[in-house]
Amino acid sequence: MGALQTRDCRILRSGEWSGTTDKVAPETRITVEVSGREPRVLWAHPSDLERLAMGHAKIHLVQPGNEPRLQSAIGAHYLFEQQPSRAESVQEPPRLKGDWAIGAMFKLLEGAGLWDATGCFHRASCWVPGSPDPEAVADDIGRHNCIDRLAGWAVENRVDLGGLALLTTARITGGYLEKALQAGFRLLVSRSAVTGAAVSLAAEHEACLCGFTRPDEARLTMFRGHQGGEP
């Protein structure tokens, strides 16, 4: 269901058209609903859809301090109810370790995944700073979907994302940072750019925000650091 698809196409090279094939990513529509709330519709890669739906419900549909519990999954319609969160709350945000973040970004970029053949996917992961391996990795067509998938993993494993670092290939806009904060993250590291709105939101919420993390240049740019971070 989630395998890449081969489609006919035409390609222009040196002014000449020719027939060929290319890999494209499949995409499906799902509906996420929490009892008593308006359903939400998402488009996503058709893999681990229950985790994606659970994470989206956790971030956008349940009340603070609660988590979703699956009631039913009929086709691509996921219905949840709310229950008290089972994750133990983390009080202190994780510390930024710059050299580690550069190495972790290299591992994230080099890891095999869905984006290898199409260039269509984003990737995000959550880490214990200093750890050699991520706790969870998510690939999806939508960069926001990656956060949903990590949030779903956190619900399943009773993890408070406030104790982990988010590493992402996506640019961090105000909307992306807002969603990451709602998921619980307080330390965010991107390979790509950040926007002014993201910097302002990070300051408002005392989050640590880094962009332009380029392993080939051993480079990381901190735009906003929380107390206890570097430098």
Coordinates of C-alpha atoms in Angstrom, one line a residue:
M1 CA 0.0 0.0 0.0
G2 CA 2.8 2.4 0.9
A3 CA 5.3 1.4 -1.9
L4 CA 6.5 4.0 -4.3
Q5 CA 4.7 4.0 -7.6
T6 CA 6.3 4.0 -11.1
R7 CA 4.5 6.4 -13.5
D8 CA 5.1 7.2 -17.1
C9 CA 6.3 10.7 -17.9
R10 CA 8.3 12.7 -20.4
I11 CA 11.6 14.4 -19.7
L12 CA 13.2 17.4 -21.5
R13 CA 17.0 17.2 -21.9
S14 CA 19.1 19.4 -24.1
G15 CA 16.0 20.6 -25.8
E16 CA 14.7 17.1 -26.7
W17 CA 11.7 15.4 -25.2
S18 CA 11.7 11.6 -24.5
G19 CA 9.5 9.1 -22.8
T20 CA 10.6 7.6 -19.5
T21 CA 9.3 6.5 -16.1
D22 CA 9.8 8.0 -12.6
K23 CA 9.1 7.1 -9.0
V24 CA 6.3 9.0 -7.3
A25 CA 5.1 8.8 -3.7
P26 CA 1.6 7.5 -3.0
E27 CA -0.7 9.7 -0.9
T28 CA -4.0 9.0 0.9
R29 CA -6.6 11.0 2.7
I30 CA -7.5 10.1 6.3
T31 CA -10.0 11.5 8.8
V32 CA -9.2 12.0 12.4
E33 CA -11.9 12.6 15.0
V34 CA -12.2 12.9 18.7
S35 CA -15.6 12.4 20.2
G36 CA -17.4 15.8 20.4
R37 CA -14.9 17.6 18.2
E38 CA -15.0 18.5 14.5
P39 CA -13.2 15.9 12.4
R40 CA -10.0 16.9 10.6
V41 CA -8.8 15.6 7.2
L42 CA -5.2 14.9 6.4
W43 CA -3.2 13.8 3.4
A44 CA -0.3 11.5 4.1
H45 CA 1.9 8.7 3.0
P46 CA -0.1 5.5 3.6
S47 CA 2.0 3.9 6.3
D48 CA 1.5 3.7 10.1
L49 CA -1.6 5.7 9.7
E50 CA -3.0 4.9 13.2
R51 CA 0.2 6.4 14.7
L52 CA -0.2 9.5 12.5
A53 CA -3.8 9.9 13.4
M54 CA -3.1 9.4 17.1
G55 CA -0.4 12.1 17.1
H56 CA -2.6 14.5 15.2
A57 CA -5.4 14.0 17.7
K58 CA -3.0 14.4 20.6
I59 CA -1.7 17.8 19.3
H60 CA -4.9 19.3 17.9
L61 CA -8.0 17.7 19.3
V62 CA -7.6 16.5 22.9
Q63 CA -7.6 18.7 26.0
P64 CA -4.2 19.6 27.7
G65 CA -3.2 16.8 30.1
N66 CA -5.1 14.2 28.1
E67 CA -4.2 11.8 25.3
P68 CA -6.2 10.0 22.7
R69 CA -7.3 6.4 22.9
L70 CA -8.5 4.7 19.7
Q71 CA -12.2 3.8 19.7
S72 CA -12.5 2.6 16.1
A73 CA -10.8 2.6 12.8
I74 CA -13.2 2.2 9.9
G75 CA -11.3 2.4 6.6
A76 CA -9.3 5.6 6.8
H77 CA -11.6 7.1 9.5
Y78 CA -10.0 7.1 13.0
L79 CA -12.2 7.9 16.0
F80 CA -10.6 8.5 19.4
E81 CA -11.8 9.3 22.9
Q82 CA -9.8 11.2 25.6
Q83 CA -8.1 9.8 28.6
P84 CA -5.6 11.3 31.1
S85 CA -2.1 11.3 29.8
R86 CA 0.1 8.4 31.0
A87 CA 3.4 10.0 30.3
E88 CA 5.5 11.3 33.2
S89 CA 5.9 15.0 32.8
V90 CA 9.4 16.4 32.2
Q91 CA 10.2 19.6 34.1
E92 CA 13.6 20.6 32.6
P93 CA 14.1 21.0 28.8
P94 CA 17.0 19.1 27.3
R95 CA 20.4 20.8 26.9
L96 CA 21.8 21.6 23.5
K97 CA 25.1 19.8 22.7
G98 CA 26.3 21.5 19.5
D99 CA 28.8 18.9 18.3
W100 CA 26.4 16.1 19.0
A101 CA 23.6 17.9 17.1
I102 CA 25.8 18.2 14.0
G103 CA 26.7 14.5 14.1
A104 CA 23.1 13.5 14.8
M105 CA 21.9 15.5 11.8
F106 CA 24.5 13.7 9.6
K107 CA 23.1 10.3 10.8
L108 CA 19.5 11.5 10.2
L109 CA 20.3 12.7 6.6
E110 CA 22.3 9.5 5.7
G111 CA 19.8 7.0 7.1
A112 CA 17.8 5.0 4.6
G113 CA 14.2 5.9 4.2
L114 CA 11.2 6.8 2.0
W115 CA 12.8 9.9 0.6
D116 CA 15.7 8.2 -1.1
A117 CA 14.1 7.6 -4.5
T118 CA 11.7 10.6 -4.9
G119 CA 13.0 13.7 -3.1
C120 CA 9.3 14.0 -2.0
F121 CA 9.6 13.3 1.7
H122 CA 10.5 15.2 4.8
R123 CA 12.1 13.6 7.8
A124 CA 12.0 14.3 11.6
S125 CA 13.3 12.5 14.6
C126 CA 13.5 12.8 18.4
W127 CA 16.6 12.1 20.4
V128 CA 18.0 12.1 23.9
P129 CA 20.8 14.7 23.4
G130 CA 24.1 12.9 23.4
S131 CA 22.6 9.6 22.4
P132 CA 24.1 7.9 19.3
D133 CA 20.7 6.9 17.9
P134 CA 17.3 8.5 17.7
E135 CA 14.4 7.3 19.8
A136 CA 12.0 7.5 16.8
V137 CA 12.2 8.6 13.1
A138 CA 9.3 9.7 10.9
D139 CA 9.2 10.2 7.1
D140 CA 6.2 11.7 5.4
I141 CA 5.2 13.9 2.4
G142 CA 4.0 16.7 4.8
R143 CA 6.5 18.1 7.2
H144 CA 3.7 18.7 9.8
N145 CA 2.8 15.0 9.4
C146 CA 6.3 14.1 10.7
I147 CA 5.5 15.8 14.0
D148 CA 2.2 14.0 14.2
R149 CA 3.9 10.7 13.7
L150 CA 6.4 11.5 16.5
A151 CA 3.6 12.6 18.8
G152 CA 1.8 9.3 18.1
W153 CA 4.9 7.4 18.9
A154 CA 5.2 9.3 22.2
V155 CA 1.6 8.5 23.2
E156 CA 2.2 4.8 22.4
N157 CA 5.3 4.7 24.5
R158 CA 4.2 7.1 27.3
V159 CA 7.0 9.6 26.5
D160 CA 6.9 13.3 27.3
L161 CA 8.5 14.9 24.2
G162 CA 9.6 17.8 26.4
G163 CA 12.6 15.7 27.4
L164 CA 13.8 15.1 23.8
A165 CA 15.3 17.1 21.0
L166 CA 13.5 17.4 17.6
L167 CA 15.8 17.1 14.6
T168 CA 14.2 17.9 11.3
T169 CA 15.0 18.4 7.6
A170 CA 12.2 20.9 7.2
R171 CA 12.4 24.7 7.5
I172 CA 11.0 25.9 10.8
T173 CA 8.3 28.5 10.2
G174 CA 6.0 30.0 12.9
G175 CA 3.4 27.4 12.2
Y176 CA 5.8 24.5 12.3
L177 CA 7.3 25.7 15.6
E178 CA 3.9 26.3 17.1
K179 CA 3.0 22.7 16.3
A180 CA 6.3 21.3 17.7
L181 CA 5.7 23.3 20.9
Q182 CA 2.1 21.9 21.2
A183 CA 3.6 18.4 20.8
G184 CA 5.9 19.2 23.7
F185 CA 9.3 19.8 22.1
R186 CA 11.5 22.6 23.6
L187 CA 14.7 21.9 21.7
L188 CA 14.5 22.1 17.9
V189 CA 17.3 21.6 15.4
S190 CA 16.8 22.0 11.6
R191 CA 18.9 21.4 8.6
S192 CA 17.0 24.2 6.9
A193 CA 16.1 27.9 7.6
V194 CA 14.1 29.3 10.4
T195 CA 11.7 32.3 10.1
G196 CA 11.5 35.4 12.2
A197 CA 8.1 34.3 13.5
A198 CA 9.7 31.0 14.7
V199 CA 12.5 32.9 16.5
S200 CA 9.9 35.1 18.3
L201 CA 7.8 32.1 19.3
A202 CA 10.9 30.3 20.6
A203 CA 11.7 33.3 22.7
E204 CA 8.2 33.6 24.0
H205 CA 8.2 29.9 25.1
E206 CA 11.8 29.8 26.2
A207 CA 12.6 27.1 23.6
C208 CA 16.0 26.5 22.0
L209 CA 15.9 26.9 18.2
C210 CA 18.7 26.1 15.8
G211 CA 18.9 26.2 12.0
F212 CA 21.3 25.6 9.1
T213 CA 22.7 22.6 10.8
R214 CA 25.1 21.3 8.1
P215 CA 27.2 18.3 8.9
D216 CA 29.4 18.8 5.8
E217 CA 30.4 22.2 7.2
A218 CA 30.4 21.2 10.9
R219 CA 28.0 24.2 11.3
L220 CA 25.0 25.0 13.4
T221 CA 23.3 28.4 13.9
M222 CA 21.5 29.1 17.2
F223 CA 18.8 31.7 16.9
R224 CA 17.4 31.3 20.3
G225 CA 18.7 29.3 23.3
H226 CA 16.8 28.4 26.5
Q227 CA 18.5 28.6 29.9
G228 CA 21.0 25.8 30.2
G229 CA 21.7 25.5 26.5
E230 CA 24.9 26.5 24.6
P231 CA 26.6 28.8 24.5

